[in-house]
Amino acid sequence: VAEDNITNQKLMLHVLKQLGYGADVVSNGAEALKAVERARYDIILMDVHMPEMDGFEAARRIVNRWKAPDRPILIAVTADALEGDREKSLEAGMDDYLSKPVRLNAIDKIIQKWGVEKIGMLPSSRASTVSQPKDASIASRLKELGLETDATFVIDLIESFLKQSDELITSLTQSVASKDVEKVHYYSHSLRGSGLNIGAENLASACFKIEDSARSGSLAKVSEMLADVKRECDLACSIIRSYLPTPK
């Protein structure tokens, strides 16, 4: 997040945290350049009007210095009242833009959109370690369940999922080890249902492969499938834990 207004910084970081994303924050374009030199970012939300170096100039320098697969997706953050900012942003090399005041749904939509694009740009060696874009559906599902209107219920649901998923992974692992086809089918099906309920579509997809294999009576390659399930379950749990309140 490149934004010079402290209030806007806090708001943007809060919204991103609600959606399950982590972010660093800088106060101008020059600091954004230094940040990109130090670390590899997937997306920069770039305010266009900042002191020292504005977002337009920062975007031009980033685009000129790094090729598309190696640079962050650049999202201009503009004020509707300032005509021409959108056009100037695209001319400077920005990939897209958000209008102020920034709303949660708008940020969620644009990050999901460009998250898919970014993962498609990555070399396979790095892409394999990046969560699939469907994991962003967790944020959408939690909002649908009432994250903003009934946080107590959603937090209770998250805690229940974390506990149950750990138990189901243990039971599924034991069933695979004992080659118990019926139990493998049961536990993979149960974990898939839990994943869908919480919006963890990648986890559900990984579980379905084991479930489908067990349904046909075969456990061939199920150990490899189990590794995928465990990885996706760990990722889903990590994402939804970010929605739990920080202990005081």
XYZ file of N, CA and C in Angstrom:
744
model
N 0.851 -1.184 0.000
C 0.000 0.000 0.000
C 0.888 1.235 0.000
N 0.765 2.062 -1.025
C 1.496 3.325 -1.094
C 0.483 4.446 -0.904
N 0.533 5.106 0.239
C -0.485 6.094 0.616
C 0.105 7.028 1.663
N -0.014 8.345 1.440
C 0.603 9.287 2.375
C -0.307 9.683 3.529
N -1.615 9.510 3.371
C -2.552 9.883 4.428
C -2.644 8.777 5.478
N -2.324 9.111 6.733
C -2.264 8.090 7.786
C -3.622 7.431 8.010
N -4.682 8.234 7.996
C -6.020 7.663 8.178
C -6.345 6.680 7.057
N -6.009 7.072 5.834
C -6.251 6.182 4.693
C -5.401 4.918 4.777
N -4.163 5.054 5.283
C -3.305 3.886 5.480
C -3.975 2.885 6.416
N -4.451 3.392 7.542
C -5.079 2.514 8.536
C -6.331 1.846 7.979
N -7.112 2.624 7.234
C -8.325 2.063 6.650
C -7.994 0.969 5.648
N -7.019 1.226 4.781
C -6.660 0.253 3.752
C -6.125 -1.039 4.376
N -5.254 -0.911 5.380
C -4.710 -2.094 6.038
C -5.800 -2.876 6.753
N -6.766 -2.158 7.344
C -7.875 -2.825 8.030
C -8.726 -3.619 7.047
N -9.047 -3.002 5.912
C -9.866 -3.680 4.905
C -9.149 -4.901 4.357
N -7.854 -4.757 4.073
C -7.088 -5.893 3.553
C -7.023 -7.028 4.562
N -6.866 -6.673 5.848
C -6.841 -7.701 6.891
C -8.173 -8.427 6.954
N -9.279 -7.683 6.825
C -10.599 -8.307 6.815
C -10.728 -9.326 5.689
N -10.087 -9.029 4.572
C -10.166 -9.918 3.412
C -9.149 -11.051 3.466
N -8.287 -11.030 4.474
C -7.319 -12.112 4.634
C -5.984 -11.875 3.975
N -5.677 -10.609 3.612
C -4.418 -10.299 2.945
C -3.479 -9.536 3.881
N -2.198 -9.809 3.729
C -1.187 -9.057 4.454
C -0.619 -7.971 3.556
N -0.147 -6.883 4.170
C 0.392 -5.783 3.364
C 1.415 -4.983 4.153
N 2.357 -4.388 3.430
C 3.256 -3.379 3.980
C 2.738 -2.029 3.514
N 3.149 -0.964 4.197
C 2.684 0.365 3.821
C 3.861 1.323 3.700
N 3.828 2.179 2.675
C 4.826 3.236 2.487
C 4.076 4.536 2.233
N 4.800 5.665 2.347
C 4.136 6.972 2.327
C 4.295 7.761 1.032
N 5.109 7.274 0.092
C 5.244 7.981 -1.186
C 5.825 7.046 -2.244
N 5.903 7.547 -3.459
C 6.376 6.724 -4.569
C 7.820 6.300 -4.441
N 8.657 7.174 -3.880
C 10.073 6.828 -3.717
C 10.219 5.644 -2.775
N 9.441 5.639 -1.689
C 9.491 4.523 -0.747
C 8.929 3.250 -1.377
N 7.954 3.406 -2.260
C 7.402 2.239 -2.958
C 8.468 1.590 -3.834
N 9.270 2.422 -4.525
C 10.359 1.892 -5.343
C 11.359 1.110 -4.506
N 11.731 1.681 -3.352
C 12.683 1.008 -2.469
C 12.111 -0.315 -1.965
N 10.819 -0.322 -1.688
C 10.184 -1.549 -1.205
C 10.230 -2.650 -2.261
N 9.981 -2.272 -3.522
C 10.007 -3.258 -4.612
C 11.423 -3.777 -4.836
N 12.414 -2.950 -4.556
C 13.808 -3.386 -4.676
C 14.159 -4.402 -3.590
N 13.544 -4.249 -2.410
C 13.870 -5.114 -1.274
C 13.131 -6.445 -1.303
N 11.887 -6.415 -1.771
C 11.047 -7.611 -1.687
C 10.188 -7.743 -2.941
N 9.648 -8.938 -3.129
C 8.812 -9.198 -4.298
C 7.344 -9.124 -3.887
N 6.639 -8.121 -4.380
C 5.231 -7.937 -4.071
C 4.372 -8.368 -5.251
N 3.205 -8.877 -4.950
C 2.286 -9.293 -6.007
C 1.473 -8.114 -6.523
N 1.011 -7.276 -5.615
C 0.150 -6.154 -5.993
C 0.540 -4.918 -5.178
N 0.532 -3.752 -5.823
C 0.683 -2.482 -5.109
C -0.578 -1.660 -5.322
N -1.190 -1.232 -4.215
C -2.293 -0.280 -4.273
C -1.656 1.094 -4.132
N -1.629 1.851 -5.222
C -0.811 3.067 -5.325
C -1.676 4.326 -5.395
N -1.660 5.102 -4.316
C -2.297 6.411 -4.378
C -1.543 7.238 -5.418
N -2.265 8.013 -6.214
C -1.579 8.721 -7.300
C -1.025 10.078 -6.865
N -1.582 10.660 -5.808
C -1.128 11.983 -5.362
C -0.424 11.851 -4.017
N 0.913 11.837 -4.063
C 1.733 11.706 -2.858
C 2.912 12.670 -2.948
N 3.480 13.067 -1.817
C 4.638 13.981 -1.837
C 5.915 13.259 -2.271
N 6.915 14.032 -2.623
C 8.258 13.563 -3.011
C 8.247 12.886 -4.373
N 7.441 11.820 -4.503
C 7.253 11.181 -5.813
C 5.826 10.668 -5.863
N 5.053 11.129 -6.845
C 3.658 10.697 -6.904
C 3.533 9.296 -7.502
N 2.322 8.779 -7.483
C 2.086 7.423 -7.963
C 2.313 7.251 -9.449
N 2.064 8.315 -10.230
C 2.286 8.237 -11.670
C 3.765 7.967 -11.979
N 4.647 8.765 -11.356
C 6.075 8.624 -11.608
C 6.595 7.291 -11.079
N 6.115 6.897 -9.915
C 6.537 5.604 -9.354
C 6.149 4.464 -10.282
N 4.940 4.538 -10.837
C 4.481 3.499 -11.767
C 5.352 3.455 -13.014
N 5.649 4.627 -13.569
C 6.496 4.670 -14.774
C 7.851 4.018 -14.516
N 8.449 4.315 -13.373
C 9.775 3.765 -13.066
C 9.725 2.251 -12.844
N 8.683 1.802 -12.183
C 8.553 0.356 -11.951
C 8.358 -0.380 -13.264
N 7.482 0.147 -14.119
C 7.212 -0.490 -15.423
C 8.460 -0.500 -16.306
N 9.222 0.591 -16.268
C 10.436 0.673 -17.092
C 11.556 -0.221 -16.576
N 11.574 -0.464 -15.284
C 12.681 -1.208 -14.687
C 12.449 -2.715 -14.635
N 11.203 -3.118 -14.422
C 10.904 -4.547 -14.283
C 9.927 -5.004 -15.353
N 10.167 -6.166 -15.935
C 9.252 -6.739 -16.910
C 8.008 -7.259 -16.184
N 6.938 -7.427 -16.940
C 5.636 -7.790 -16.364
C 5.672 -8.983 -15.399
N 6.337 -10.102 -15.750
C 6.298 -11.230 -14.812
C 7.018 -10.960 -13.500
N 7.943 -9.998 -13.497
C 8.762 -9.746 -12.325
C 8.322 -8.529 -11.516
N 7.360 -7.793 -12.009
C 6.936 -6.601 -11.275
C 5.554 -6.818 -10.667
N 5.221 -6.020 -9.668
C 3.884 -6.126 -9.081
C 2.807 -5.617 -10.039
N 1.606 -6.118 -9.860
C 0.446 -5.511 -10.499
C 0.239 -4.150 -9.833
N 0.043 -3.099 -10.635
C -0.089 -1.744 -10.108
C -1.538 -1.289 -10.199
N -2.136 -1.044 -9.041
C -3.517 -0.583 -8.977
C -3.522 0.855 -8.489
N -3.918 1.775 -9.349
C -3.989 3.183 -8.957
C -5.194 3.399 -8.046
N -5.000 4.214 -7.023
C -6.105 4.596 -6.148
C -6.362 6.080 -6.390
N -7.501 6.379 -6.991
C -7.792 7.736 -7.447
C -9.048 8.296 -6.790
N -9.163 9.612 -6.818
C -10.367 10.284 -6.329
C -11.274 10.578 -7.508
N -12.541 10.233 -7.375
C -13.492 10.459 -8.468
C -13.529 11.916 -8.900
N -13.301 12.827 -7.928
C -13.434 14.254 -8.227
C -12.333 14.764 -9.150
N -11.236 14.046 -9.239
C -10.102 14.515 -10.035
C -10.149 13.880 -11.425
N -10.735 14.588 -12.348
C -10.877 14.063 -13.703
C -9.505 13.889 -14.362
N -9.372 12.836 -15.102
C -8.123 12.585 -15.817
C -7.159 11.684 -15.085
N -7.378 11.464 -13.771
C -6.458 10.614 -13.012
C -6.431 9.191 -13.555
N -7.596 8.689 -13.935
C -7.654 7.311 -14.429
C -6.850 7.176 -15.722
N -7.058 8.100 -16.617
C -6.339 8.044 -17.890
C -4.833 8.194 -17.679
N -4.446 9.136 -16.815
C -3.027 9.345 -16.519
C -2.424 8.106 -15.861
N -3.209 7.416 -15.045
C -2.720 6.212 -14.371
C -2.410 5.119 -15.377
N -3.316 4.897 -16.312
C -3.117 3.865 -17.329
C -1.962 4.229 -18.257
N -1.841 5.512 -18.576
C -0.727 5.963 -19.425
C 0.609 5.760 -18.725
N 0.620 5.872 -17.400
C 1.857 5.697 -16.627
C 2.233 4.227 -16.478
N 1.328 3.329 -16.873
C 1.625 1.899 -16.799
C 0.849 1.147 -15.745
N -0.052 1.839 -15.046
C -0.889 1.153 -14.059
C -1.745 0.104 -14.776
N -2.027 -0.991 -14.069
C -2.824 -2.059 -14.653
C -4.323 -1.842 -14.474
N -4.690 -1.105 -13.417
C -6.109 -0.913 -13.120
C -6.214 0.220 -12.108
N -7.425 0.534 -11.692
C -7.583 1.621 -10.735
C -8.786 1.369 -9.833
N -8.712 1.951 -8.633
C -9.799 1.959 -7.665
C -10.177 3.406 -7.386
N -11.435 3.647 -7.169
C -11.880 4.994 -6.850
C -12.083 5.154 -5.346
N -11.710 6.330 -4.833
C -11.983 6.651 -3.437
C -13.413 7.198 -3.318
N -14.107 6.933 -2.209
C -13.642 6.155 -1.068
C -13.588 4.663 -1.408
N -12.507 4.011 -1.003
C -12.316 2.599 -1.314
C -13.259 1.751 -0.469
N -13.957 0.844 -1.121
C -14.911 -0.025 -0.423
C -14.411 -1.467 -0.424
N -14.809 -2.192 0.617
C -14.338 -3.559 0.816
C -14.625 -4.435 -0.400
N -15.843 -4.371 -0.912
C -16.200 -5.217 -2.056
C -15.366 -4.894 -3.292
N -15.067 -3.608 -3.470
C -14.288 -3.200 -4.641
C -12.860 -3.720 -4.558
N -12.255 -3.622 -3.362
C -10.894 -4.134 -3.181
C -10.876 -5.648 -3.365
N -11.845 -6.329 -2.771
C -11.912 -7.790 -2.890
C -11.991 -8.203 -4.355
N -12.851 -7.536 -5.107
C -13.058 -7.883 -6.514
C -11.796 -7.659 -7.339
N -11.127 -6.517 -7.126
C -9.970 -6.193 -7.964
C -8.766 -7.065 -7.616
N -8.627 -7.436 -6.330
C -7.516 -8.309 -5.943
C -7.739 -9.720 -6.478
N -8.969 -10.192 -6.422
C -9.247 -11.517 -6.988
C -8.975 -11.517 -8.496
N -9.406 -10.450 -9.172
C -9.207 -10.348 -10.613
C -7.725 -10.403 -10.972
N -6.923 -9.562 -10.335
C -5.510 -9.489 -10.685
C -4.684 -10.572 -10.014
N -5.234 -11.189 -8.962
C -4.556 -12.337 -8.370
C -4.482 -13.487 -9.359
N -5.568 -13.708 -10.072
C -5.591 -14.743 -11.123
C -4.567 -14.407 -12.198
N -4.538 -13.151 -12.610
C -3.602 -12.714 -13.652
C -2.156 -12.885 -13.188
N -1.893 -12.505 -11.939
C -0.527 -12.560 -11.410
C -0.030 -13.990 -11.336
N -0.856 -14.889 -10.845
C -0.445 -16.288 -10.739
C -0.164 -16.871 -12.116
N -0.933 -16.435 -13.120
C -0.694 -16.901 -14.479
C 0.632 -16.436 -15.038
N 1.168 -15.318 -14.507
C 2.449 -14.783 -14.984
C 3.648 -15.485 -14.350
N 3.430 -16.103 -13.191
C 4.565 -16.600 -12.423
C 5.188 -17.839 -13.042
N 6.514 -17.999 -12.904
C 7.142 -19.252 -13.316
C 6.527 -20.391 -12.518
N 6.449 -21.572 -13.119
C 5.780 -22.691 -12.459
C 6.395 -23.012 -11.109
N 7.720 -22.820 -10.968
C 8.369 -23.131 -9.699
C 7.862 -22.269 -8.575
N 7.506 -21.007 -8.894
C 6.977 -20.133 -7.855
C 5.470 -20.270 -7.760
N 4.805 -20.454 -8.888
C 3.354 -20.552 -8.894
C 2.876 -21.725 -8.053
N 3.663 -22.797 -8.009
C 3.249 -23.977 -7.263
C 3.172 -23.721 -5.779
N 3.841 -22.677 -5.297
C 3.823 -22.383 -3.867
C 2.826 -21.294 -3.518
N 2.124 -20.768 -4.518
C 1.191 -19.681 -4.294
C -0.220 -20.246 -4.238
N -1.030 -19.741 -3.325
C -2.387 -20.239 -3.209
C -3.155 -19.985 -4.494
N -4.027 -20.899 -4.832
C -4.850 -20.728 -6.010
C -5.840 -19.596 -5.776
N -6.248 -18.899 -6.827
C -7.110 -17.746 -6.632
C -8.426 -18.052 -5.958
N -8.900 -19.310 -6.050
C -10.160 -19.638 -5.417
C -10.108 -19.472 -3.904
N -8.910 -19.470 -3.314
C -8.828 -19.290 -1.875
C -9.347 -17.922 -1.451
N -9.396 -16.985 -2.373
C -9.985 -15.684 -2.064
C -11.476 -15.834 -1.798
N -12.066 -16.958 -2.196
C -13.486 -17.189 -1.959
C -13.780 -17.336 -0.477
N -12.752 -17.624 0.336
C -12.961 -17.686 1.777
C -13.455 -16.341 2.287
N -12.829 -15.269 1.821
C -13.245 -13.934 2.245
C -14.692 -13.673 1.845
N -15.040 -14.025 0.612
C -16.404 -13.806 0.139
C -17.409 -14.631 0.949
N -17.033 -15.865 1.249
C -17.933 -16.746 2.000
C -18.150 -16.234 3.426
N -17.087 -15.783 4.072
C -17.226 -15.283 5.435
C -18.090 -14.029 5.473
N -17.962 -13.194 4.466
C -18.835 -12.015 4.394
C -20.286 -12.450 4.192
N -20.476 -13.439 3.339
C -21.818 -13.953 3.076
C -22.444 -14.519 4.350
N -21.623 -15.144 5.179
C -22.111 -15.743 6.423
C -22.376 -14.714 7.515
N -21.913 -13.477 7.304
C -22.226 -12.427 8.271
C -21.048 -11.865 9.024
N -19.857 -11.891 8.409
C -18.667 -11.387 9.089
C -18.863 -9.954 9.580
N -19.542 -9.132 8.782
C -19.691 -7.727 9.122
C -20.922 -7.446 9.979
N -21.875 -8.393 10.009
C -23.113 -8.155 10.748
C -23.284 -9.071 11.958
N -22.631 -10.212 11.944
C -22.732 -11.156 13.066
C -21.375 -11.817 13.275
N -20.421 -10.990 13.698
C -19.039 -11.464 13.837
C -18.927 -12.590 14.851
N -19.740 -12.558 15.897
C -19.674 -13.599 16.938
C -19.955 -14.975 16.344
N -20.976 -15.048 15.491
C -21.308 -16.320 14.845
C -20.177 -16.801 13.946
N -19.641 -15.892 13.138
C -18.593 -16.270 12.187
C -17.329 -16.713 12.921
N -16.985 -16.018 13.998
C -15.803 -16.402 14.772
C -15.996 -17.788 15.376
N -17.195 -18.066 15.877
C -17.488 -19.395 16.432
C -17.384 -20.458 15.345
N -17.851 -20.120 14.134
C -17.776 -21.059 13.011
C -16.321 -21.327 12.625
N -15.511 -20.284 12.617
C -14.092 -20.425 12.296
C -13.402 -21.338 13.304
N -13.658 -21.098 14.585
C -13.030 -21.914 15.632
C -13.468 -23.368 15.519
N -14.730 -23.564 15.172
C -15.243 -24.927 14.989
C -14.554 -25.610 13.811
N -14.387 -24.871 12.710
C -13.719 -25.431 11.535
C -12.273 -25.802 11.850
N -11.567 -24.928 12.545
C -10.163 -25.195 12.874
C -10.026 -26.474 13.693
N -10.906 -26.647 14.667
C -10.857 -27.841 15.515
C -11.239 -29.089 14.724
N -12.333 -29.004 13.977
C -12.814 -30.177 13.249
C -11.873 -30.577 12.120
N -11.326 -29.605 11.415
C -10.443 -29.938 10.298
C -9.200 -30.666 10.787
N -8.694 -30.267 11.945
C -7.529 -30.944 12.518
C -7.864 -32.397 12.843
N -9.043 -32.607 13.407
C -9.473 -33.976 13.743
C -9.698 -34.809 12.489
N -10.308 -34.204 11.474
C -10.591 -34.946 10.241
C -9.314 -35.302 9.486
N -8.340 -34.393 9.488
C -7.054 -34.684 8.844
C -6.382 -35.865 9.531
N -6.421 -35.893 10.864
C -5.829 -37.003 11.615
C -6.522 -38.318 11.278
N -7.854 -38.308 11.271
C -8.621 -39.523 10.972
C -8.410 -39.979 9.532
N -8.362 -39.016 8.623
C -8.139 -39.361 7.215
C -6.753 -39.964 7.023
N -5.768 -39.393 7.674
C -4.392 -39.909 7.573
C -4.322 -41.343 8.080
N -4.971 -41.608 9.205
C -4.980 -42.963 9.775
C -5.705 -43.940 8.855
N -6.785 -43.498 8.257
C -7.560 -44.369 7.359
C -6.780 -44.708 6.101
N -6.037 -43.728 5.589
C -5.195 -43.986 4.414
C -4.107 -44.983 4.767
N -3.509 -44.820 5.946
C -2.433 -45.724 6.377
C -2.932 -47.164 6.522
N -4.181 -47.322 6.993
C -4.736 -48.667 7.190
C -5.460 -49.188 5.946
N -5.466 -48.339 4.884
C -6.111 -48.711 3.613
C -7.596 -49.068 3.788
N -8.259 -48.336 4.661
C -9.688 -48.523 4.902
C -10.465 -47.626 3.932
N -10.920 -48.218 2.840
C -11.540 -47.444 1.766
C -12.784 -46.704 2.242
N -13.618 -47.368 3.016
C -14.869 -46.744 3.467
C -14.591 -45.519 4.343
N -13.642 -45.652 5.252
C -13.326 -44.522 6.131
C -12.625 -43.397 5.370
N -11.800 -43.766 4.414
C -11.146 -42.744 3.586
C -12.212 -41.925 2.862
N -13.203 -42.629 2.318
C -14.291 -41.935 1.634
C -15.064 -41.042 2.603
N -15.375 -41.581 3.772
C -16.174 -40.832 4.752
C -15.466 -39.564 5.210
N -14.203 -39.700 5.614
C -13.492 -38.542 6.163
C -13.142 -37.507 5.096
N -12.817 -37.954 3.893
C -12.540 -36.982 2.827
C -13.816 -36.241 2.449
N -14.946 -36.951 2.449
C -16.232 -36.317 2.148
C -16.596 -35.302 3.229
N -16.391 -35.679 4.476
C -16.716 -34.791 5.591
C -15.849 -33.530 5.568
N -14.559 -33.704 5.304
C -13.657 -32.551 5.253
C -13.994 -31.660 4.051
N -14.399 -32.274 2.950
C -14.797 -31.490 1.779
C -16.004 -30.614 2.112
N -16.978 -31.190 2.824
C -18.157 -30.419 3.212
C -17.807 -29.257 4.121
N -16.907 -29.498 5.070
C -16.478 -28.421 5.969
C -15.774 -27.316 5.193
N -14.934 -27.725 4.231
C -14.223 -26.747 3.428
C -15.165 -25.884 2.620
N -16.180 -26.507 2.011
C -17.147 -25.749 1.225
C -17.939 -24.783 2.102
N -18.280 -25.232 3.302
C -19.045 -24.375 4.208
C -18.303 -23.099 4.569
N -16.972 -23.186 4.645
C -16.168 -22.030 5.041
C -15.639 -21.263 3.830
N -15.866 -21.799 2.629
C -15.406 -21.127 1.413
C -14.043 -21.584 0.917
N -13.496 -22.649 1.501
C -12.167 -23.135 1.105
C -12.309 -24.069 -0.090
N -12.479 -23.482 -1.260
C -12.773 -24.277 -2.454
C -11.593 -25.134 -2.902
N -10.376 -24.645 -2.703
C -9.207 -25.460 -3.075
C -9.103 -26.697 -2.202
N -9.369 -26.529 -0.922
C -9.370 -27.674 -0.011
C -10.444 -28.670 -0.431
N -11.635 -28.180 -0.716
C -12.727 -29.058 -1.128
C -12.375 -29.819 -2.403
N -11.730 -29.137 -3.337
C -11.332 -29.784 -4.595
C -10.317 -30.894 -4.346
N -9.362 -30.629 -3.450
C -8.340 -31.644 -3.126
C -8.986 -32.848 -2.441
N -9.951 -32.591 -1.561
C -10.645 -33.682 -0.872
C -11.460 -34.526 -1.848
N -12.051 -33.866 -2.821
C -12.896 -34.586 -3.773
C -12.095 -35.636 -4.543
N -10.844 -35.343 -4.843
C -10.018 -36.304 -5.580
C -9.847 -37.598 -4.785
N -9.635 -37.464 -3.468
C -9.522 -38.658 -2.623
C -10.873 -39.347 -2.520
N -11.913 -38.550 -2.310
C -13.268 -39.101 -2.183
C -13.661 -39.877 -3.439
N -13.373 -39.318 -4.584
C -13.724 -39.958 -5.854
C -12.938 -41.247 -6.055
N -11.670 -41.208 -5.653
C -10.837 -42.399 -5.776
C -11.357 -43.514 -4.875
N -11.706 -43.144 -3.631
C -12.212 -44.145 -2.687
C -13.567 -44.689 -3.130
N -14.375 -43.828 -3.726
C -15.694 -44.262 -4.201
C -15.561 -45.364 -5.250
N -14.499 -45.273 -6.050
C -14.269 -46.287 -7.085
C -13.572 -47.526 -6.530
N -13.243 -47.484 -5.231
C -12.596 -48.625 -4.586
C -11.091 -48.650 -4.714
N -10.516 -47.570 -5.228
C -9.072 -47.529 -5.431
C -8.430 -46.471 -4.544
N -7.281 -46.851 -3.954
C -6.519 -45.894 -3.155
C -5.158 -45.629 -3.794
N -5.069 -45.901 -5.101
C -3.821 -45.644 -5.818
C -3.518 -44.152 -5.798
N -2.275 -43.829 -5.513
C -1.788 -42.446 -5.469
C -2.480 -41.593 -4.401
N -3.210 -42.242 -3.493
C -3.946 -41.469 -2.496
C -3.005 -40.756 -1.513
N -1.803 -41.311 -1.332
C -0.842 -40.652 -0.443
C -0.439 -39.285 -0.992
N -0.258 -39.212 -2.318
C 0.062 -37.931 -2.943
C -1.119 -36.959 -2.811
N -2.320 -37.486 -2.995
C -3.520 -36.659 -2.852
C -3.656 -36.151 -1.423
N -3.314 -36.994 -0.463
C -3.401 -36.610 0.947
C -2.448 -35.462 1.249
N -1.278 -35.492 0.651
C -0.320 -34.396 0.843
C -0.908 -33.079 0.344
N -1.631 -33.138 -0.791
C -2.284 -31.938 -1.324
C -3.369 -31.444 -0.368
N -4.135 -32.395 0.171
C -5.205 -32.029 1.110
C -4.621 -31.350 2.349
N -3.554 -31.907 2.880
C -2.938 -31.323 4.070
C -2.412 -29.919 3.780
N -1.806 -29.743 2.626
C -1.279 -28.428 2.265
C -2.405 -27.405 2.127
N -3.481 -27.801 1.436
C -4.598 -26.876 1.248
C -5.316 -26.601 2.563
N -5.364 -27.610 3.430
C -6.007 -27.415 4.730
C -5.189 -26.434 5.582
N -3.881 -26.590 5.569
C -3.010 -25.664 6.312
C -3.181 -24.240 5.798
N -3.265 -24.106 4.488
C -3.428 -22.776 3.888
C -4.771 -22.168 4.277
N -5.834 -22.959 4.166
C -7.165 -22.463 4.519
C -7.223 -22.052 5.991
N -6.628 -22.869 6.849
C -6.623 -22.547 8.282
C -5.841 -21.267 8.553
N -4.744 -21.105 7.848
C -3.938 -19.892 8.012
C -4.732 -18.657 7.610
N -5.478 -18.767 6.513
C -6.275 -17.641 6.034
C -7.378 -17.290 7.033
N -8.127 -18.275 7.478
C -9.269 -17.950 8.333
C -8.834 -17.556 9.739
N -7.645 -18.002 10.172
C -7.160 -17.553 11.485
C -6.964 -16.040 11.512
N -6.676 -15.466 10.342
C -6.448 -14.019 10.289
C -7.715 -13.239 10.626
N -8.864 -13.925 10.623
C -10.118 -13.258 10.956
C -10.448 -13.319 12.439
N -9.683 -14.106 13.187
C -9.925 -14.191 14.627
C -9.386 -12.956 15.318
N -10.064 -12.471 16.358
C -9.581 -11.298 17.075
C -8.240 -11.574 17.751
N -7.381 -10.584 17.793
C -6.090 -10.725 18.441
C -6.277 -10.760 19.955
N -5.714 -11.782 20.632
C -5.860 -11.868 22.088
C -5.258 -10.630 22.766
N -5.967 -10.135 23.770
C -5.466 -8.949 24.482
C -4.490 -9.369 25.583
